[in-house]
Short mmCIF file of C-alpha atoms and ligand atoms in Angstrom, two decimals:
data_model
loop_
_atom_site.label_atom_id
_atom_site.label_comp_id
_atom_site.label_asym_id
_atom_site.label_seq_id
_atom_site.Cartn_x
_atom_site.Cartn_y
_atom_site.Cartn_z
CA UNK A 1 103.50 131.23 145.35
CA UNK A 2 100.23 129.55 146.18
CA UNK A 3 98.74 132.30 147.59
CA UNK A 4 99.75 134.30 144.98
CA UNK A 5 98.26 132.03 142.57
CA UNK A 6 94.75 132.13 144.21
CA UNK A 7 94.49 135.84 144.28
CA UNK A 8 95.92 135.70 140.49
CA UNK A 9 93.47 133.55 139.78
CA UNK A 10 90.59 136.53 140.12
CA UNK A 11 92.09 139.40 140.15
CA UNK A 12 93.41 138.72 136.69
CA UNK A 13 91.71 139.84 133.91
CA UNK A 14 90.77 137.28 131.24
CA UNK A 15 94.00 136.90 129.74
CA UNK A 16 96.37 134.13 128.92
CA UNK A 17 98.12 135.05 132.38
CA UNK A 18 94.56 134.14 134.08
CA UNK A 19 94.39 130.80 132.32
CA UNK A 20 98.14 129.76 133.60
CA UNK A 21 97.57 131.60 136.72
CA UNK A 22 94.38 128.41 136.82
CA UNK A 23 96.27 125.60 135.65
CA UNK A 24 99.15 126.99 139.06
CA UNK A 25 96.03 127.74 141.19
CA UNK A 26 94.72 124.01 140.37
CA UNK A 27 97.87 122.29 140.91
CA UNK A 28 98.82 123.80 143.83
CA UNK A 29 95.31 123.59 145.69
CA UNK A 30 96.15 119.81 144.34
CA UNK A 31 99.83 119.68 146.00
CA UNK A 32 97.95 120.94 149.19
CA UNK A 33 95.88 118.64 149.00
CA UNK A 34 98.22 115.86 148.93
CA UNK A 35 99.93 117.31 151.95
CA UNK A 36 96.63 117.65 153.72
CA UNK A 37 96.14 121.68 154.21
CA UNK A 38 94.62 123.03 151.39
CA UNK A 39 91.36 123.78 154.01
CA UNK A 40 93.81 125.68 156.60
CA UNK A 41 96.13 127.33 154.48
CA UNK A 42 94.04 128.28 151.59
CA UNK A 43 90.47 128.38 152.13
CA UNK A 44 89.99 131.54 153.67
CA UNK A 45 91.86 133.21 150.58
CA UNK A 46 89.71 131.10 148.20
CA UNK A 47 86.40 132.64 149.92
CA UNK A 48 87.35 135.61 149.60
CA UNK A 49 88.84 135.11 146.49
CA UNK A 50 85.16 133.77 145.85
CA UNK A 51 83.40 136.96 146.88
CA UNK A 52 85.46 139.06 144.60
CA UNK A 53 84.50 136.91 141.74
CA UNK A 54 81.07 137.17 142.27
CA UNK A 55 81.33 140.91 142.45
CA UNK A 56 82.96 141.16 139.17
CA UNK A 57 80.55 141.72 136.08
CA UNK A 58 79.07 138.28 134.52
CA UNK A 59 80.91 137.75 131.09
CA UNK A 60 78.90 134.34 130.35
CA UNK A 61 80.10 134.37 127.02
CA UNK A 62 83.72 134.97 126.87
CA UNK A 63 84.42 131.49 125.36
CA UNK A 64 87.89 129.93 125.87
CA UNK A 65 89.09 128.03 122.90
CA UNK A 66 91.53 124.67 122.84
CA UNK A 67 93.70 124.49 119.80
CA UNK A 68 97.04 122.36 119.95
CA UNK A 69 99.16 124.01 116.77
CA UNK A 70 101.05 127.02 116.89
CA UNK A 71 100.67 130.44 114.90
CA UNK A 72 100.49 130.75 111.31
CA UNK A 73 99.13 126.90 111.36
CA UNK A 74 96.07 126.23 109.19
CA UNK A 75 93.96 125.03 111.92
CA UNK A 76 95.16 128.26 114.02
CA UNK A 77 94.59 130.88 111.18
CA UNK A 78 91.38 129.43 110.75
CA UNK A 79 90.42 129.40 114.44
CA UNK A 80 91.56 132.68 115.04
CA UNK A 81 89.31 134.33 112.53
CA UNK A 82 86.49 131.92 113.25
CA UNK A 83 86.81 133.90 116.98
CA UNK A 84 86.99 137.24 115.38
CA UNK A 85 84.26 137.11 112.84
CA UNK A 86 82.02 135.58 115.56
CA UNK A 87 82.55 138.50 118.21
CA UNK A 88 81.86 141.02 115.18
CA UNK A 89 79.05 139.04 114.30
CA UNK A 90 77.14 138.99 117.89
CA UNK A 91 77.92 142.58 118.43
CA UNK A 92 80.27 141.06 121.29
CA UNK A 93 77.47 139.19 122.93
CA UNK A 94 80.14 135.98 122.21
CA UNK A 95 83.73 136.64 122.35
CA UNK A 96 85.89 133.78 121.87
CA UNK A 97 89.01 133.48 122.36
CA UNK A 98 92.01 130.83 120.83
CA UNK A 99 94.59 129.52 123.36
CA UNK A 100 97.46 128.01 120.62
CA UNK A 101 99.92 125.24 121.58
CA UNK A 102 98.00 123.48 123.78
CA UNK A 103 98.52 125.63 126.53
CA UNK A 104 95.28 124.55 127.97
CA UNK A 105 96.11 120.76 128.44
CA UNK A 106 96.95 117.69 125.89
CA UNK A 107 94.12 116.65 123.66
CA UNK A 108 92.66 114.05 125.53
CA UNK A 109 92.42 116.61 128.87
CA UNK A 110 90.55 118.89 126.28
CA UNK A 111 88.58 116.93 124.80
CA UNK A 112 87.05 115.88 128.84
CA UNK A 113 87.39 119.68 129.50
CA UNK A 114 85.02 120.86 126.93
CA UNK A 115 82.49 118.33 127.26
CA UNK A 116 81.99 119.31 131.10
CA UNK A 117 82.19 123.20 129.75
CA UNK A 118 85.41 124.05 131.41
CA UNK A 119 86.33 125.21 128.08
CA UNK A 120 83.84 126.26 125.27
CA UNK A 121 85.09 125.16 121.81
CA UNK A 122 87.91 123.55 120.13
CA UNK A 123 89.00 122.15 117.07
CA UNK A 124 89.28 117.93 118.05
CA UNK A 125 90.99 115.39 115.42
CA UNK A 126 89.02 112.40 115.88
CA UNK A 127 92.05 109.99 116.99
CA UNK A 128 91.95 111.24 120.52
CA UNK A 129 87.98 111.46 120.14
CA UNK A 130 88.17 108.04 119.93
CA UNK A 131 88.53 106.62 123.61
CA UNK A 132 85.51 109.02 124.24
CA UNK A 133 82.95 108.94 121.69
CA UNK A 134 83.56 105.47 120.71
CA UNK A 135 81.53 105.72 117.42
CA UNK A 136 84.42 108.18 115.98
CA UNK A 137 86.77 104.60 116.54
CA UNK A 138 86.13 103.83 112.72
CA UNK A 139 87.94 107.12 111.60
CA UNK A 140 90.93 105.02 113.23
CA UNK A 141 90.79 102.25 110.70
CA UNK A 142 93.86 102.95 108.57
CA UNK A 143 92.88 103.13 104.90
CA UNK A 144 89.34 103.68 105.27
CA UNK A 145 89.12 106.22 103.06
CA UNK A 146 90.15 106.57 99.31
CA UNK A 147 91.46 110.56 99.97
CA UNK A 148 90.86 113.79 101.35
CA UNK A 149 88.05 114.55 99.40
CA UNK A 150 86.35 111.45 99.65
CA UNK A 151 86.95 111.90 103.14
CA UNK A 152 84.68 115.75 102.92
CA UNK A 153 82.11 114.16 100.81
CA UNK A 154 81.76 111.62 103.81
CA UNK A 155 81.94 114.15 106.38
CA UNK A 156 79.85 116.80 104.95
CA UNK A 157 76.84 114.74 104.10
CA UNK A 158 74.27 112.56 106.06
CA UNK A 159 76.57 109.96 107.68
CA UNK A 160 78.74 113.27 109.56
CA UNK A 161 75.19 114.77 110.85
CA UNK A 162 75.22 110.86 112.45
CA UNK A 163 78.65 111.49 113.83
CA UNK A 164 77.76 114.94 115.14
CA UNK A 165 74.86 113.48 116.88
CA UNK A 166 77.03 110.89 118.01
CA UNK A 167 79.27 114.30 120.01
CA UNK A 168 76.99 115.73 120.99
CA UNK A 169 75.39 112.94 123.11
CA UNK A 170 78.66 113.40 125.28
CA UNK A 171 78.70 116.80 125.24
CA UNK A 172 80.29 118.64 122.06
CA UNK A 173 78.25 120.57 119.47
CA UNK A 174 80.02 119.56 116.15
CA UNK A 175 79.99 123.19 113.98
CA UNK A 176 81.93 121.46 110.98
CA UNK A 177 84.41 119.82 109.97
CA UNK A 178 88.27 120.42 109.65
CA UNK A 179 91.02 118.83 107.11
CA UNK A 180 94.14 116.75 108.46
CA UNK A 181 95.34 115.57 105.60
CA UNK A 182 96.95 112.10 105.64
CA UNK A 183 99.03 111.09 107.99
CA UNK A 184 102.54 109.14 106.72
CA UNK A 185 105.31 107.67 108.65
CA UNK A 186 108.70 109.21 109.69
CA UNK A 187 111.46 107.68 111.39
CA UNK A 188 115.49 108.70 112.05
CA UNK A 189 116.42 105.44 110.65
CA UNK A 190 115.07 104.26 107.15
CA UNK A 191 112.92 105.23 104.68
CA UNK A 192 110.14 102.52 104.51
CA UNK A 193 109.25 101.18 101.75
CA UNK A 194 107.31 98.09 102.50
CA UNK A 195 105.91 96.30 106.09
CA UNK A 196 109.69 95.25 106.49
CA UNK A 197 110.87 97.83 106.98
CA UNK A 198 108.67 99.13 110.11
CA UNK A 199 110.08 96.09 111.63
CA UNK A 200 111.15 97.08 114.78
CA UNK A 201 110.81 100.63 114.83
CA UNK A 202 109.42 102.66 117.99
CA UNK A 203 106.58 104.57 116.91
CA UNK A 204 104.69 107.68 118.65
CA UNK A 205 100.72 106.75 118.50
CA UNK A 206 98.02 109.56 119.54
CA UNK A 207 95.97 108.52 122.35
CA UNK A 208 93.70 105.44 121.05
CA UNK A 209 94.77 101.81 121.24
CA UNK A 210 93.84 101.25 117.80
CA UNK A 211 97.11 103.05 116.50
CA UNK A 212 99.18 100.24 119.09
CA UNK A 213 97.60 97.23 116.70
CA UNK A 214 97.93 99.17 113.03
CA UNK A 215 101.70 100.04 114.09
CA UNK A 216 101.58 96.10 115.55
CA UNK A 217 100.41 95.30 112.62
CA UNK A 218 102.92 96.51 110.13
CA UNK A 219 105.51 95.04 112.70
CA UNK A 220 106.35 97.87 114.96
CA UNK A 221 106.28 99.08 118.54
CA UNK A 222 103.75 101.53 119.27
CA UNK A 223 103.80 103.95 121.90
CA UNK A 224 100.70 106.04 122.46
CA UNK A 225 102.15 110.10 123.94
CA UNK A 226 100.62 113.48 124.28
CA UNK A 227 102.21 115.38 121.02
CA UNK A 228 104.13 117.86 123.01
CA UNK A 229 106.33 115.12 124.29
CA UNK A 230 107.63 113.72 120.85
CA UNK A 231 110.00 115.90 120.21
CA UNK A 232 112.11 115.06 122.98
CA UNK A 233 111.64 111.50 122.77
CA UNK A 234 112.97 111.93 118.89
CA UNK A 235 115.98 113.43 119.82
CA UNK A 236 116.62 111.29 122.88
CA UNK A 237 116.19 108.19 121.14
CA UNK A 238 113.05 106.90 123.62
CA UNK A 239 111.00 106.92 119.66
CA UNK A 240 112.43 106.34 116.62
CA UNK A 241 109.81 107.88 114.63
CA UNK A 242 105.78 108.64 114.69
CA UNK A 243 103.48 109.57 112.22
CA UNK A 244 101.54 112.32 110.73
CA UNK A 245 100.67 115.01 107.86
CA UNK A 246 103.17 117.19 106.43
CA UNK A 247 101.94 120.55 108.46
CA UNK A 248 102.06 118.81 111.57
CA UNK A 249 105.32 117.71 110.67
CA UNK A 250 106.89 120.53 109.87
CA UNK A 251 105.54 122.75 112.85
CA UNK A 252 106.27 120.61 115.38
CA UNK A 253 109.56 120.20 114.45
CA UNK A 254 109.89 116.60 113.98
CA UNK A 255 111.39 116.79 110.77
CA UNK A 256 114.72 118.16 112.45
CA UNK A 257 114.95 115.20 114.41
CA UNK A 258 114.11 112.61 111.82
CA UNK A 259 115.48 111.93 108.55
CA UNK A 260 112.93 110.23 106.72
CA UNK A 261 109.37 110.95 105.75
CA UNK A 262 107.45 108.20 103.97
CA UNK A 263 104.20 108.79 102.20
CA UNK A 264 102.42 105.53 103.95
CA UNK A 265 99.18 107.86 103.93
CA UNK A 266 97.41 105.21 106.30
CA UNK A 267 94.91 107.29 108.10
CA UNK A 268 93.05 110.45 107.16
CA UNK A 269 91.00 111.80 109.94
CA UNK A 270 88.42 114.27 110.26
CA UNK A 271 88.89 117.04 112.80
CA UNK A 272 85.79 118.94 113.89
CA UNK A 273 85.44 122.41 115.15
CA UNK A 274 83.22 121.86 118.35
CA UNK A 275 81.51 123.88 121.13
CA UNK A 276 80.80 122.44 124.75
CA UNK A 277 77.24 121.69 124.67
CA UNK A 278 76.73 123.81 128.13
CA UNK A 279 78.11 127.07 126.13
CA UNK A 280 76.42 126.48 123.31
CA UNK A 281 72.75 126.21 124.89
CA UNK A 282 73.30 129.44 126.66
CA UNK A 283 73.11 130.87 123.69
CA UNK A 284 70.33 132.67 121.80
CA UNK A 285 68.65 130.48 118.81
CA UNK A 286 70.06 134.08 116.27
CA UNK A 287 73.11 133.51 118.06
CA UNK A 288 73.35 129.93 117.33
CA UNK A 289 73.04 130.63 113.62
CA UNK A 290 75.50 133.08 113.51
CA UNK A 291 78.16 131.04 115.16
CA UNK A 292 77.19 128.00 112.92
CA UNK A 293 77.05 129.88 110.27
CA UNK A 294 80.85 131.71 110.82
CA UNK A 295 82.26 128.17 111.51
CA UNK A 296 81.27 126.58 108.06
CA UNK A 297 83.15 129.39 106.72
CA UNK A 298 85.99 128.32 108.66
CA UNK A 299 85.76 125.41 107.74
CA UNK A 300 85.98 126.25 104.04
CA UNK A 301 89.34 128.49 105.38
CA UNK A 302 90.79 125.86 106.77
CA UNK A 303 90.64 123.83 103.98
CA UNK A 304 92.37 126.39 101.51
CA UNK A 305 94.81 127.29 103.81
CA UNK A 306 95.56 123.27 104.45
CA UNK A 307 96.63 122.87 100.67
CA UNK A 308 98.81 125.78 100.57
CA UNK A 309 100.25 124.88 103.90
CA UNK A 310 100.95 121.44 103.03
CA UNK A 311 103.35 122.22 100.11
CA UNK A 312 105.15 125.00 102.35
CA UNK A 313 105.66 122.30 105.08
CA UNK A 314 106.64 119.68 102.27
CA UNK A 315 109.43 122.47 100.73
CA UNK A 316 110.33 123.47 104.50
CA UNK A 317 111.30 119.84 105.13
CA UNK A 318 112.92 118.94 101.67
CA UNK A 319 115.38 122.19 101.75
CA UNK A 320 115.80 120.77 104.98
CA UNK A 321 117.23 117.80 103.91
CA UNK A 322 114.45 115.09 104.80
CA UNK A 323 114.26 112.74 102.32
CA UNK A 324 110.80 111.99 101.42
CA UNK A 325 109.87 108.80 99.64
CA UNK A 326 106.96 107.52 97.89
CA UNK A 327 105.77 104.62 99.05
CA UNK A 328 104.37 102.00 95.39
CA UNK A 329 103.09 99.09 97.26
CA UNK A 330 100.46 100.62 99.77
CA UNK A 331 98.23 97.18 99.40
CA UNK A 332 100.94 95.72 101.02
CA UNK A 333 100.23 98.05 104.43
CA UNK A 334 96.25 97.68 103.89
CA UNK A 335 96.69 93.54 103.88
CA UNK A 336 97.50 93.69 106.69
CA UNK A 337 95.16 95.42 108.14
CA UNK A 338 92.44 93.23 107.64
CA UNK A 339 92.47 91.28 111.26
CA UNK A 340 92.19 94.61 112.47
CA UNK A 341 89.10 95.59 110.50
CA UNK A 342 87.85 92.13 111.07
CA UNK A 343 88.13 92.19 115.17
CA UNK A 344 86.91 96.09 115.08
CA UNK A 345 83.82 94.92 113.26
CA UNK A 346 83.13 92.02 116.06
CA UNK A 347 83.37 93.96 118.83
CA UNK A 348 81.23 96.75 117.17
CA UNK A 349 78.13 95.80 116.07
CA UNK A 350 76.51 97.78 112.93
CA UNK A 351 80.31 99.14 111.99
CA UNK A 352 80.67 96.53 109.08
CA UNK A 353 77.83 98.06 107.49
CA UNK A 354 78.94 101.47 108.12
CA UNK A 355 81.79 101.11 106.76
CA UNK A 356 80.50 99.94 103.60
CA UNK A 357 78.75 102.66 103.38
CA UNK A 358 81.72 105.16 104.16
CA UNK A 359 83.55 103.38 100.63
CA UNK A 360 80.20 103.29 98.59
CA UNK A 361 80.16 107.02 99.25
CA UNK A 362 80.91 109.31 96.20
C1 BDP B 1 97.83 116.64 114.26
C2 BDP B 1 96.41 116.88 114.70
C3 BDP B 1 96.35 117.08 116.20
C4 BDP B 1 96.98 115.91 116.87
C5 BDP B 1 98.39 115.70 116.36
C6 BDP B 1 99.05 114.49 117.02
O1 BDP B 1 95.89 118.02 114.06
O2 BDP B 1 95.03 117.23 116.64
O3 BDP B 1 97.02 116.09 118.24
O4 BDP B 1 98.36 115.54 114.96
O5 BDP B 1 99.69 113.71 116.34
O6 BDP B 1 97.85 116.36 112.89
O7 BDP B 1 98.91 114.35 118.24
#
């Protein structure tokens, strides 16, 4: 099966089978490894294996594209035409192409991935960005911003040119920014209405510590997890519950193994659409405008399609039978958030100021 793998691995063309037939080929040369004959067993197929890649044609620019939601999602839609427009666009001289579901790693794998060019572009929410580009940390802060459009005007003026700067230091090229709504809590046991009633509860985090001390916080357990493996940790019982926006919600599936969906609306974080530096400087400068240009239009797409999909996803889990509850006292949640703002703002010099300036925006 190894074997196989390798020759898959270039013989393939570029297709979805040649990505899994990499992910095999990597793991395996990996399992070797571990048993200590990956150089015997393997090496002389991997020359030639080599050789027969270097004799195929150069295809520079056939960009590989991370996205973590499934068909018909907003994100997806929006990705997938973003892809299409920009191989009409450059008369082929880019052709990108969308892998959905994650198929190409978890976030956080991605996220590394892209910024050492292994993949070209992605859309990135900036939870997971976190641990990486530590500047993107404040987007973290639950209740930092007042909505979803004050959360655009933030993103799409000065102070998210300083964030893109901020990516592409480590190696992404921020092409514009994506919705994600606001994220709310849902659980299998209770609707929550107040702190109380988080008390207790096991609670799927994405991948940044912060989440562990705003679930703490409210009086929960956090447990940070890739977003493929909720699901089964709902319906086994290892989580009682995690958190996010209505789309996500619905397409993952959650809301069949929870019964309660409660608008908390604690953290609404920007999600950029992103190209690995190393791809993107390979480009020509016309190039460069074309693609930029294509991916503020999906941006604008994406953001449509987000409000439309939001209401299907809420009337998908309602006729469900979810029950969704507003939730009156949301100062109560934001009190206590303040040690959390107050210990992120000592260990991160300059942020108190920023993030006066994120809630003085209009
Ligand atoms: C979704 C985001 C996606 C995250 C996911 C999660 O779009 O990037 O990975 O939530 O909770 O809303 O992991």
């Amino acid at each position: 099966k190894c074997s196989l793998a390798v020759i898959g691995k270039v013989s393939a063309p570029a297709s979805r089978i040649q990505v899994l037939d990499m992910r095999t080929y990597n793991s395996c040369m990996k399992a070797s490894f571990i048993k200590g004959r990956t150089l015997k067993t393997l090496a002389p197929i991997a020359s030639v294996a080599a050789l027969v890649a270097i004799a195929l044609p150069a295809q520079a620019e056939d960009w590989r594209g991370w996205n973590i939601h499934p068909d018909d999602y907003p994100n997806t839609t929006a990705l997938e035409e973003f892809a299409d427009a920009v191989a009409e666009q450059t008369e082929g001289r880019v052709n990108p192409r969308v892998y959905n579901n994650a198929v190409l790693g978890d976030q956080s794998d991605a996220i590394e991935q892209t910024r050492n060019g292994a993949l070209d572009f992605a859309n990135f929410n900036m939870g997971p960005m976190g641990p990486i580009v530590p500047e993107t940390n404040v987007f973290s802060l639950p209740f930092l911003f007042n909505d979803v459009e004050h959360m655009h005007t933030v993103m799409d003026g000065e102070i998210g040119e300083r964030f893109a700067d901020a990516l592409e230091d480590k190696g992404l090229v921020v092409l514009s920014w994506f919705d994600s709504g606001a994220r709310s809590i849902y659980n299998t046991q209770r609707p929550i209405k107040t702190p109380e009633d988080v008390e207790g509860l096991k609670i799927r985090v994405m991948n940044n510590d912060l989440y562990v001390d705003m679930i703490a916080a409210m009086g929960g357990n956090a447990t940070p997890m890739s977003y493929g493996e909720v699901y089964q940790s709902l319906t086994t019982g290892v989580l009682d519950g995690a958190e996010n926006n209505y789309p996500s919600f619905e397409s993952s599936n959650h809301y069949e193994a929870t019964g309660y969906y409660s608008l908390t609306e604690h953290l609404i974080i920007p999600e950029c659409l992103c190209v690995a530096k190393s791809s993107w400087e390979e480009l020509s400068e016309e190039d460069q405008k074309i693609v930029r240009e294509v991916a503020e239009e999906a941006s604008t797409r994406q953001r449509e399609l987000w409000v439309e999909s939001s209401e299907e996803s809420r009337q998908i889990v309602l006729d469900y039978g979810v029950e969704i509850n507003e939730v009156d006292d949301k100062a109560a949640f934001q009190a206590l958030m303040e040690p959390m703002y107050e210990e992120f703002i000592a260990n991160n010099p300059g942020t108190g100021e920023l993030i006066e300036e994120i809630r003085a925006t209009e």
